[in-house]
Tab-separated table of C-alpha atoms in Angstrom:
chain	number	residue	atom	x	y	z
A	1	UNK	CA	9.282	0.554	-2.165
A	2	UNK	CA	10.891	1.710	0.967
A	3	UNK	CA	8.033	3.185	2.921
A	4	UNK	CA	7.411	6.550	4.443
A	5	UNK	CA	8.409	8.843	1.645
A	6	UNK	CA	5.787	7.232	-0.600
A	7	UNK	CA	3.002	8.085	1.765
A	8	UNK	CA	1.449	11.513	1.387
A	9	UNK	CA	0.078	13.183	4.498
A	10	UNK	CA	-3.670	12.583	4.839
A	11	UNK	CA	-4.597	16.013	3.486
A	12	UNK	CA	-2.943	15.312	0.140
A	13	UNK	CA	-4.588	11.992	-0.422
A	14	UNK	CA	-6.335	11.697	-3.803
A	15	UNK	CA	-9.870	12.811	-3.185
A	16	UNK	CA	-11.930	10.636	-5.477
A	17	UNK	CA	-10.832	7.307	-4.023
A	18	UNK	CA	-9.838	5.958	-7.394
A	19	UNK	CA	-6.190	7.027	-7.420
A	20	UNK	CA	-3.161	4.932	-6.659
A	21	UNK	CA	-2.877	4.338	-2.944
A	22	UNK	CA	0.453	3.836	-1.180
A	23	UNK	CA	1.468	0.253	-0.549
A	24	UNK	CA	0.820	0.446	3.159
A	25	UNK	CA	-2.813	1.344	2.461
A	26	UNK	CA	-3.159	-1.387	-0.148
A	27	UNK	CA	-1.660	-3.821	2.349
A	28	UNK	CA	-4.234	-2.767	4.937
A	29	UNK	CA	-7.063	-3.094	2.426
A	30	UNK	CA	-5.835	-6.545	1.508
A	31	UNK	CA	-5.457	-7.607	5.137
A	32	UNK	CA	-8.941	-6.336	5.954
A	33	UNK	CA	-10.442	-7.982	2.880
A	34	UNK	CA	-11.786	-4.725	1.452
A	35	UNK	CA	-10.530	-5.321	-2.075
A	36	UNK	CA	-12.732	-6.759	-4.767
A	37	UNK	CA	-11.710	-10.049	-6.355
A	38	UNK	CA	-9.702	-8.517	-9.202
A	39	UNK	CA	-7.825	-6.114	-6.933
A	40	UNK	CA	-7.074	-8.854	-4.433
A	41	UNK	CA	-5.795	-11.102	-7.196
A	42	UNK	CA	-3.478	-8.405	-8.539
A	43	UNK	CA	-2.197	-7.652	-5.055
A	44	UNK	CA	-1.653	-11.328	-4.236
A	45	UNK	CA	0.463	-11.650	-7.379
A	46	UNK	CA	2.669	-8.819	-6.149
A	47	UNK	CA	2.980	-10.458	-2.733
A	48	UNK	CA	4.657	-13.465	-4.278
A	49	UNK	CA	7.445	-11.300	-5.617
A	50	UNK	CA	7.775	-8.606	-2.968
A	51	UNK	CA	8.914	-9.538	0.547
A	52	UNK	CA	8.582	-5.916	1.696
A	53	UNK	CA	4.918	-5.993	0.752
A	54	UNK	CA	4.401	-9.270	2.600
A	55	UNK	CA	5.903	-7.633	5.609
A	56	UNK	CA	3.469	-4.714	5.377
A	57	UNK	CA	0.541	-7.127	5.226
A	58	UNK	CA	1.902	-9.040	8.210
A	59	UNK	CA	2.281	-5.845	10.205
A	60	UNK	CA	-1.324	-4.963	9.520
A	61	UNK	CA	-2.495	-8.478	10.359
A	62	UNK	CA	-0.635	-8.216	13.625
A	63	UNK	CA	-2.087	-4.759	14.223
A	64	UNK	CA	-5.662	-5.783	13.492
A	65	UNK	CA	-5.603	-9.162	15.256
A	66	UNK	CA	-6.427	-7.748	18.712
A	67	UNK	CA	-9.777	-6.640	17.269
A	68	UNK	CA	-10.692	-10.327	17.398
A	69	UNK	CA	-10.523	-10.109	21.187
A	70	UNK	CA	-13.942	-8.485	20.985
A	71	UNK	CA	-15.421	-11.722	19.617
A	72	UNK	CA	-16.625	-14.075	22.354
A	73	UNK	CA	-15.183	-17.606	22.141
A	74	UNK	CA	-17.736	-20.320	21.377
A	75	UNK	CA	-16.945	-23.973	22.023
A	76	UNK	CA	-17.490	-25.957	18.826
A	77	UNK	CA	-19.474	-29.218	19.105
A	78	UNK	CA	-17.398	-32.194	20.236
A	79	UNK	CA	-18.145	-34.201	17.093
A	80	UNK	CA	-16.290	-31.602	15.048
A	81	UNK	CA	-12.981	-32.482	16.642
A	82	UNK	CA	-13.496	-36.176	15.837
A	83	UNK	CA	-14.309	-35.255	12.256
A	84	UNK	CA	-11.157	-33.168	11.932
A	85	UNK	CA	-8.936	-35.787	13.554
A	86	UNK	CA	-10.357	-38.409	11.199
A	87	UNK	CA	-9.528	-36.165	8.262
A	88	UNK	CA	-5.862	-36.033	9.216
A	89	UNK	CA	-5.580	-39.693	10.188
A	90	UNK	CA	-2.559	-41.300	8.532
A	91	UNK	CA	-3.097	-43.229	5.353
A	92	UNK	CA	-2.830	-46.951	6.079
A	93	UNK	CA	0.364	-47.377	4.073
A	94	UNK	CA	3.071	-44.759	4.298
A	95	UNK	CA	6.062	-46.657	3.083
A	96	UNK	CA	5.764	-46.767	-0.743
A	97	UNK	CA	7.054	-43.243	-1.262
A	98	UNK	CA	10.240	-44.198	0.467
A	99	UNK	CA	12.922	-46.267	-1.086
A	100	UNK	CA	14.862	-49.113	0.356
A	101	UNK	CA	17.787	-48.040	2.445
A	102	UNK	CA	19.183	-51.548	2.557
A	103	UNK	CA	22.125	-50.649	0.396
A	104	UNK	CA	23.537	-48.653	3.221
A	105	UNK	CA	24.522	-52.033	4.554
A	106	UNK	CA	27.302	-51.955	7.089
A	107	UNK	CA	26.926	-48.322	7.937
A	108	UNK	CA	23.372	-48.721	9.096
A	109	UNK	CA	22.186	-51.946	10.587
A	110	UNK	CA	18.842	-50.334	11.397
A	111	UNK	CA	18.404	-48.877	7.947
A	112	UNK	CA	15.109	-50.475	7.001
A	113	UNK	CA	13.431	-49.476	10.239
A	114	UNK	CA	14.580	-45.930	9.795
A	115	UNK	CA	12.391	-45.515	6.736
A	116	UNK	CA	9.120	-45.324	8.599
A	117	UNK	CA	10.564	-43.438	11.523
A	118	UNK	CA	11.743	-40.610	9.318
A	119	UNK	CA	8.227	-39.975	8.128
A	120	UNK	CA	6.129	-40.036	11.239
A	121	UNK	CA	8.125	-39.845	14.433
A	122	UNK	CA	6.640	-37.144	16.646
A	123	UNK	CA	9.262	-34.999	18.213
A	124	UNK	CA	9.201	-34.311	21.895
A	125	UNK	CA	11.966	-31.804	22.264
A	126	UNK	CA	11.681	-28.538	20.432
A	127	UNK	CA	14.316	-26.461	22.143
A	128	UNK	CA	17.451	-28.611	22.048
A	129	UNK	CA	20.353	-26.443	20.819
A	130	UNK	CA	21.784	-27.567	17.493
A	131	UNK	CA	24.732	-29.943	17.550
A	132	UNK	CA	25.559	-29.730	13.824
A	133	UNK	CA	25.048	-27.099	11.180
A	134	UNK	CA	25.759	-26.833	7.488
A	135	UNK	CA	25.589	-24.040	4.925
A	136	UNK	CA	24.500	-25.776	1.746
A	137	UNK	CA	25.160	-23.652	-1.306
A	138	UNK	CA	25.517	-23.842	-5.057
A	139	UNK	CA	28.898	-22.699	-6.279
A	140	UNK	CA	27.286	-19.704	-7.991
A	141	UNK	CA	25.080	-18.920	-4.979
A	142	UNK	CA	21.863	-19.546	-6.919
A	143	UNK	CA	20.659	-21.998	-4.272
A	144	UNK	CA	21.440	-21.561	-0.589
A	145	UNK	CA	20.138	-23.455	2.406
A	146	UNK	CA	20.992	-23.469	6.091
A	147	UNK	CA	20.637	-26.727	8.018
A	148	UNK	CA	20.814	-27.304	11.762
A	149	UNK	CA	20.479	-30.630	13.561
A	150	UNK	CA	19.068	-30.456	17.116
A	151	UNK	CA	18.622	-33.855	18.721
A	152	UNK	CA	16.846	-35.802	16.013
A	153	UNK	CA	15.363	-32.721	14.324
A	154	UNK	CA	16.930	-31.315	11.235
A	155	UNK	CA	15.719	-27.843	10.370
A	156	UNK	CA	16.458	-26.768	6.816
A	157	UNK	CA	15.817	-23.210	5.768
A	158	UNK	CA	15.986	-22.246	2.114
A	159	UNK	CA	17.605	-18.808	1.890
A	160	UNK	CA	17.883	-18.409	-1.860
A	161	UNK	CA	16.796	-20.204	-5.007
A	162	UNK	CA	14.196	-22.903	-5.509
A	163	UNK	CA	13.593	-26.178	-7.295
A	164	UNK	CA	13.581	-26.049	-11.099
A	165	UNK	CA	10.110	-26.033	-12.661
A	166	UNK	CA	8.372	-29.377	-12.176
A	167	UNK	CA	11.105	-30.745	-9.898
A	168	UNK	CA	11.563	-31.024	-6.136
A	169	UNK	CA	14.612	-30.589	-3.941
A	170	UNK	CA	15.840	-33.662	-2.097
A	171	UNK	CA	18.313	-33.549	0.763
A	172	UNK	CA	21.089	-36.129	1.072
A	173	UNK	CA	23.605	-37.034	3.732
A	174	UNK	CA	26.978	-38.193	2.541
A	175	UNK	CA	28.588	-39.702	5.612
A	176	UNK	CA	32.336	-39.580	6.072
A	177	UNK	CA	33.836	-42.508	4.211
A	178	UNK	CA	30.466	-43.570	2.787
A	179	UNK	CA	30.301	-44.584	-0.836
A	180	UNK	CA	26.736	-43.407	-1.482
A	181	UNK	CA	24.476	-40.624	-0.206
A	182	UNK	CA	21.418	-41.449	1.874
A	183	UNK	CA	18.190	-39.492	1.505
A	184	UNK	CA	17.056	-37.311	4.391
A	185	UNK	CA	13.833	-36.480	2.592
A	186	UNK	CA	12.237	-34.254	0.021
A	187	UNK	CA	12.146	-30.591	1.001
A	188	UNK	CA	8.702	-28.978	0.962
A	189	UNK	CA	7.954	-25.991	-1.249
A	190	UNK	CA	7.788	-23.859	1.865
A	191	UNK	CA	11.011	-22.142	2.796
A	192	UNK	CA	11.522	-24.085	5.998
A	193	UNK	CA	11.508	-27.832	6.522
A	194	UNK	CA	11.652	-29.708	9.786
A	195	UNK	CA	12.802	-33.252	9.234
A	196	UNK	CA	13.137	-35.993	11.788
A	197	UNK	CA	16.342	-37.932	11.409
A	198	UNK	CA	16.671	-41.528	12.645
A	199	UNK	CA	19.232	-41.976	15.422
A	200	UNK	CA	21.348	-44.220	13.205
A	201	UNK	CA	21.746	-41.347	10.787
A	202	UNK	CA	22.332	-38.535	13.279
A	203	UNK	CA	25.369	-40.543	14.368
A	204	UNK	CA	26.712	-40.207	10.833
A	205	UNK	CA	26.494	-36.407	10.692
A	206	UNK	CA	29.942	-35.723	12.159
A	207	UNK	CA	32.414	-35.152	9.352
A	208	UNK	CA	29.744	-35.628	6.689
A	209	UNK	CA	28.426	-33.504	3.865
A	210	UNK	CA	24.856	-32.450	3.064
A	211	UNK	CA	23.825	-32.184	-0.555
A	212	UNK	CA	20.683	-31.128	-2.421
A	213	UNK	CA	19.685	-32.561	-5.769
A	214	UNK	CA	16.724	-31.898	-8.020
A	215	UNK	CA	14.440	-34.887	-8.402
A	216	UNK	CA	11.069	-35.743	-9.892
A	217	UNK	CA	8.019	-34.904	-7.694
A	218	UNK	CA	7.933	-37.309	-4.770
A	219	UNK	CA	11.686	-37.688	-4.715
A	220	UNK	CA	14.252	-39.944	-6.301
A	221	UNK	CA	12.645	-43.197	-7.394
A	222	UNK	CA	15.870	-45.157	-7.044
A	223	UNK	CA	17.180	-44.325	-3.571
A	224	UNK	CA	20.150	-42.502	-5.031
A	225	UNK	CA	20.271	-39.008	-6.538
A	226	UNK	CA	19.017	-39.125	-10.134
A	227	UNK	CA	19.066	-35.406	-10.924
A	228	UNK	CA	21.736	-32.740	-10.723
A	229	UNK	CA	23.480	-32.166	-7.422
A	230	UNK	CA	22.711	-28.464	-7.082
A	231	UNK	CA	24.347	-27.571	-3.805
A	232	UNK	CA	26.578	-29.073	-1.130
A	233	UNK	CA	27.843	-28.090	2.283
A	234	UNK	CA	30.209	-29.624	4.825
A	235	UNK	CA	28.662	-30.381	8.212
A	236	UNK	CA	30.140	-28.439	11.119
A	237	UNK	CA	30.061	-29.855	14.651
A	238	UNK	CA	29.138	-27.289	17.282
B	1	UNK	CA	5.702	-13.366	24.394
B	2	UNK	CA	3.671	-14.572	27.319
B	3	UNK	CA	3.647	-18.161	28.471
B	4	UNK	CA	0.383	-19.087	26.806
B	5	UNK	CA	1.553	-17.785	23.433
B	6	UNK	CA	4.889	-19.538	23.841
B	7	UNK	CA	3.004	-22.759	24.531
B	8	UNK	CA	0.856	-22.312	21.425
B	9	UNK	CA	3.934	-21.568	19.377
B	10	UNK	CA	5.528	-24.777	20.669
B	11	UNK	CA	2.417	-26.729	19.741
B	12	UNK	CA	2.433	-25.281	16.214
B	13	UNK	CA	6.085	-26.304	15.867
B	14	UNK	CA	5.177	-29.859	16.863
B	15	UNK	CA	2.168	-29.889	14.526
B	16	UNK	CA	4.582	-29.002	11.717
B	17	UNK	CA	6.300	-32.293	12.565
B	18	UNK	CA	2.991	-34.145	12.257
B	19	UNK	CA	2.548	-34.602	16.007
B	20	UNK	CA	-1.124	-35.525	16.421
B	21	UNK	CA	-1.109	-35.112	20.203
B	22	UNK	CA	0.143	-31.558	19.750
B	23	UNK	CA	-2.559	-30.951	17.143
B	24	UNK	CA	-5.202	-32.166	19.568
B	25	UNK	CA	-3.839	-29.905	22.311
B	26	UNK	CA	-3.672	-26.945	19.930
B	27	UNK	CA	-7.286	-27.553	18.931
B	28	UNK	CA	-8.395	-27.709	22.562
B	29	UNK	CA	-6.691	-24.426	23.384
B	30	UNK	CA	-7.706	-22.419	20.325
B	31	UNK	CA	-10.841	-23.838	18.686
B	32	UNK	CA	-13.353	-21.844	20.768
B	33	UNK	CA	-11.627	-18.624	19.801
B	34	UNK	CA	-11.471	-19.511	16.110
B	35	UNK	CA	-15.023	-20.905	16.089
B	36	UNK	CA	-16.235	-17.608	17.583
B	37	UNK	CA	-14.535	-15.745	14.744
B	38	UNK	CA	-16.037	-18.041	12.082
B	39	UNK	CA	-19.509	-17.673	13.614
B	40	UNK	CA	-19.151	-13.919	13.680
B	41	UNK	CA	-18.109	-13.683	10.036
B	42	UNK	CA	-20.367	-16.366	8.585
B	43	UNK	CA	-23.335	-15.947	10.939
B	44	UNK	CA	-24.380	-19.525	10.200
B	45	UNK	CA	-23.598	-22.352	12.576
B	46	UNK	CA	-23.411	-25.208	10.083
B	47	UNK	CA	-21.204	-23.256	7.734
B	48	UNK	CA	-19.017	-22.087	10.589
B	49	UNK	CA	-18.484	-25.732	11.566
B	50	UNK	CA	-17.457	-26.639	8.033
B	51	UNK	CA	-15.191	-23.618	7.943
B	52	UNK	CA	-13.587	-24.521	11.255
B	53	UNK	CA	-12.799	-27.993	9.958
B	54	UNK	CA	-11.162	-26.421	6.927
B	55	UNK	CA	-9.259	-24.024	9.191
B	56	UNK	CA	-7.715	-26.814	11.252
B	57	UNK	CA	-6.886	-28.872	8.192
B	58	UNK	CA	-5.066	-25.858	6.823
B	59	UNK	CA	-3.263	-25.402	10.132
B	60	UNK	CA	-2.260	-29.066	10.029
B	61	UNK	CA	-0.941	-28.802	6.502
B	62	UNK	CA	0.667	-25.388	6.755
B	63	UNK	CA	2.119	-25.375	10.246
B	64	UNK	CA	5.556	-25.870	8.690
B	65	UNK	CA	5.231	-22.446	7.121
B	66	UNK	CA	4.359	-20.746	10.380
B	67	UNK	CA	7.962	-20.428	11.532
B	68	UNK	CA	8.825	-18.439	8.429
B	69	UNK	CA	5.931	-16.020	8.409
B	70	UNK	CA	6.914	-13.831	11.335
B	71	UNK	CA	3.448	-13.536	12.853
B	72	UNK	CA	2.765	-14.150	16.504
B	73	UNK	CA	1.073	-17.546	16.937
B	74	UNK	CA	-2.440	-16.318	17.739
B	75	UNK	CA	-2.298	-13.799	14.897
B	76	UNK	CA	-1.396	-16.577	12.502
B	77	UNK	CA	-4.259	-18.788	13.693
B	78	UNK	CA	-6.734	-15.900	13.623
B	79	UNK	CA	-5.544	-14.876	10.162
B	80	UNK	CA	-5.936	-18.407	8.795
B	81	UNK	CA	-9.463	-18.622	10.237
B	82	UNK	CA	-10.486	-15.161	9.141
B	83	UNK	CA	-9.148	-15.555	5.591
B	84	UNK	CA	-10.896	-18.877	5.089
B	85	UNK	CA	-14.180	-17.553	6.453
B	86	UNK	CA	-13.929	-14.416	4.305
B	87	UNK	CA	-13.338	-16.622	1.250
B	88	UNK	CA	-16.537	-18.517	2.098
B	89	UNK	CA	-18.463	-15.325	2.726
B	90	UNK	CA	-17.384	-13.891	-0.625
B	91	UNK	CA	-18.198	-17.117	-2.453
B	92	UNK	CA	-21.650	-17.146	-0.855
B	93	UNK	CA	-22.295	-13.521	-1.754
B	94	UNK	CA	-21.257	-13.921	-5.356
B	95	UNK	CA	-22.926	-17.167	-6.414
B	96	UNK	CA	-22.934	-16.019	-10.047
B	97	UNK	CA	-19.196	-15.588	-9.989
B	98	UNK	CA	-17.160	-18.536	-11.094
B	99	UNK	CA	-15.828	-19.790	-7.789
B	100	UNK	CA	-12.360	-20.153	-9.251
B	101	UNK	CA	-12.160	-16.448	-9.850
B	102	UNK	CA	-12.457	-15.671	-6.159
B	103	UNK	CA	-8.840	-15.577	-5.071
B	104	UNK	CA	-7.885	-17.446	-1.984
B	105	UNK	CA	-6.531	-15.044	0.592
B	106	UNK	CA	-2.833	-15.698	0.805
B	107	UNK	CA	-1.282	-16.001	4.218
B	108	UNK	CA	1.428	-13.423	4.245
B	109	UNK	CA	4.917	-14.759	4.631
B	110	UNK	CA	6.861	-11.753	5.773
B	111	UNK	CA	10.349	-11.540	7.139
B	112	UNK	CA	11.035	-12.600	10.727
B	113	UNK	CA	11.628	-9.008	11.828
B	114	UNK	CA	7.898	-8.419	11.618
B	115	UNK	CA	7.425	-10.435	14.784
B	116	UNK	CA	9.418	-7.918	16.769
B	117	UNK	CA	7.397	-5.027	15.409
B	118	UNK	CA	4.286	-7.021	16.096
B	119	UNK	CA	4.329	-7.409	19.846
B	120	UNK	CA	3.975	-3.691	20.479
B	121	UNK	CA	1.050	-3.382	18.090
B	122	UNK	CA	-1.237	-5.623	20.024
B	123	UNK	CA	-2.269	-3.166	22.674
B	124	UNK	CA	-2.357	-0.159	20.396
B	125	UNK	CA	-5.082	-0.880	17.908
B	126	UNK	CA	-7.943	-0.042	20.252
B	127	UNK	CA	-6.325	3.209	21.342
B	128	UNK	CA	-5.508	4.121	17.740
B	129	UNK	CA	-9.056	3.416	16.566
B	130	UNK	CA	-10.252	5.720	19.330
B	131	UNK	CA	-8.314	8.541	17.690
B	132	UNK	CA	-10.372	8.164	14.511
B	133	UNK	CA	-13.843	9.623	14.069
B	134	UNK	CA	-16.267	7.084	15.540
B	135	UNK	CA	-17.857	6.123	12.236
B	136	UNK	CA	-14.462	5.447	10.599
B	137	UNK	CA	-13.359	3.276	13.496
B	138	UNK	CA	-16.662	1.469	13.225
B	139	UNK	CA	-16.032	0.870	9.513
B	140	UNK	CA	-12.608	-0.649	10.213
B	141	UNK	CA	-14.094	-2.944	12.865
B	142	UNK	CA	-16.902	-4.010	10.546
B	143	UNK	CA	-14.416	-4.799	7.798
B	144	UNK	CA	-12.265	-6.866	10.116
B	145	UNK	CA	-14.908	-8.609	12.196
B	146	UNK	CA	-17.826	-8.886	9.786
B	147	UNK	CA	-16.026	-9.028	6.472
B	148	UNK	CA	-17.782	-5.946	5.133
B	149	UNK	CA	-16.430	-4.607	1.851
B	150	UNK	CA	-16.211	-1.047	0.574
B	151	UNK	CA	-19.529	-1.702	-1.137
B	152	UNK	CA	-21.207	-2.874	2.084
B	153	UNK	CA	-19.782	0.027	4.037
B	154	UNK	CA	-20.779	2.602	1.413
B	155	UNK	CA	-24.350	1.305	1.566
B	156	UNK	CA	-24.328	1.245	5.367
B	157	UNK	CA	-23.075	4.801	5.696
B	158	UNK	CA	-25.092	6.075	2.747
B	159	UNK	CA	-22.140	7.495	0.785
B	160	UNK	CA	-20.795	6.807	-2.724
B	161	UNK	CA	-18.313	3.960	-2.995
B	162	UNK	CA	-15.360	6.212	-3.797
B	163	UNK	CA	-16.156	8.488	-0.889
B	164	UNK	CA	-16.107	5.475	1.390
B	165	UNK	CA	-12.844	4.376	-0.114
B	166	UNK	CA	-11.254	7.791	0.427
B	167	UNK	CA	-12.512	7.995	4.018
B	168	UNK	CA	-11.217	4.622	4.879
B	169	UNK	CA	-7.889	5.030	3.118
B	170	UNK	CA	-7.235	8.228	5.031
B	171	UNK	CA	-8.237	6.467	8.216
B	172	UNK	CA	-5.881	3.591	7.463
B	173	UNK	CA	-3.000	6.027	6.990
B	174	UNK	CA	-3.775	7.675	10.314
B	175	UNK	CA	-4.058	4.267	11.891
B	176	UNK	CA	-0.691	3.283	10.499
B	177	UNK	CA	0.927	6.448	11.825
B	178	UNK	CA	-0.595	5.817	15.219
B	179	UNK	CA	0.393	2.135	15.288
B	180	UNK	CA	3.986	2.940	14.379
B	181	UNK	CA	4.395	5.755	16.908
């Protein structure tokens, strides 16, 4: 749907309240929470498939949000923050999901250390301009991603396509002259991933290639791609 | 975007990277606002505390999706809080309903352009509600701030459900026209 022409002027609106409403009204009803469970479920299913509808809901959410200014802030009890921080505390062992990077050998003396760093390093700079980019695409265009490395942050945006059913997408760096790819991490289901890349690897971006393979949930169990390489893209230095 | 919003947006970006210090700072800056909203909707302190915990866990786990959803940062946080509290309110009101049948409110993931449209909307909603008949504006506010449904509103205003629905749908169309002027 494209908008205005689907919306009758108020006077022509179906009078009994049971007729089909234009999408913008449904989006408002959904954003307000006026729908009953069945209606909301049906609408949510449409949202998954229709970006234009998601945009309508977002516009309403943005429009309604200032109404919350009328609600006085109330400081929650201090113990609540401790409870929440405890709930997100890191699990004692983070490493098992990651594979050994030792095979990188000569290219990366610091390889083993990099494993943990990739997972948890907090990033201090958020506004460094990108130094490398890559358009990672399948030859038939069915999967397309845009990657940009800024400092040690690699932002990967999925523009088209998704992982095959029951699989995940894993991102690999194939350094210039390297014999094997090195994993940069499993991409989340969300369209945008922000990965932290160890310094030893950012140094290998120049002249390299980024590739995406499909892997079992949790990523390749072997440290090398085990599934199909779905898309590749040469890294461009900016 | 003003400085405070830009700061919150920066904190959300760092939370997406699992930065606990940023999460703590984000909590300090926004929890009173979101707790106020949960209290208003749920009207029960203990439940509002549980809800707020759930809200921040969701923020922690979904901050990576924020960048893609096109909402301004406070709108995203408010929407996460409001949706979770509405889910709880609905589950409480329908104890006979299988809880799995109550759909979780999805956080919209619209295109980035929405953010540009968004900024101008912020100041307009109050003015646009003022253009509606007072009882319709009141109904919209009660839906947003108290989680009232068509059913609740029909009972409150003493009209049949479908009449309420028609009133409000017309009002929403007028509101949309006003907001997009």
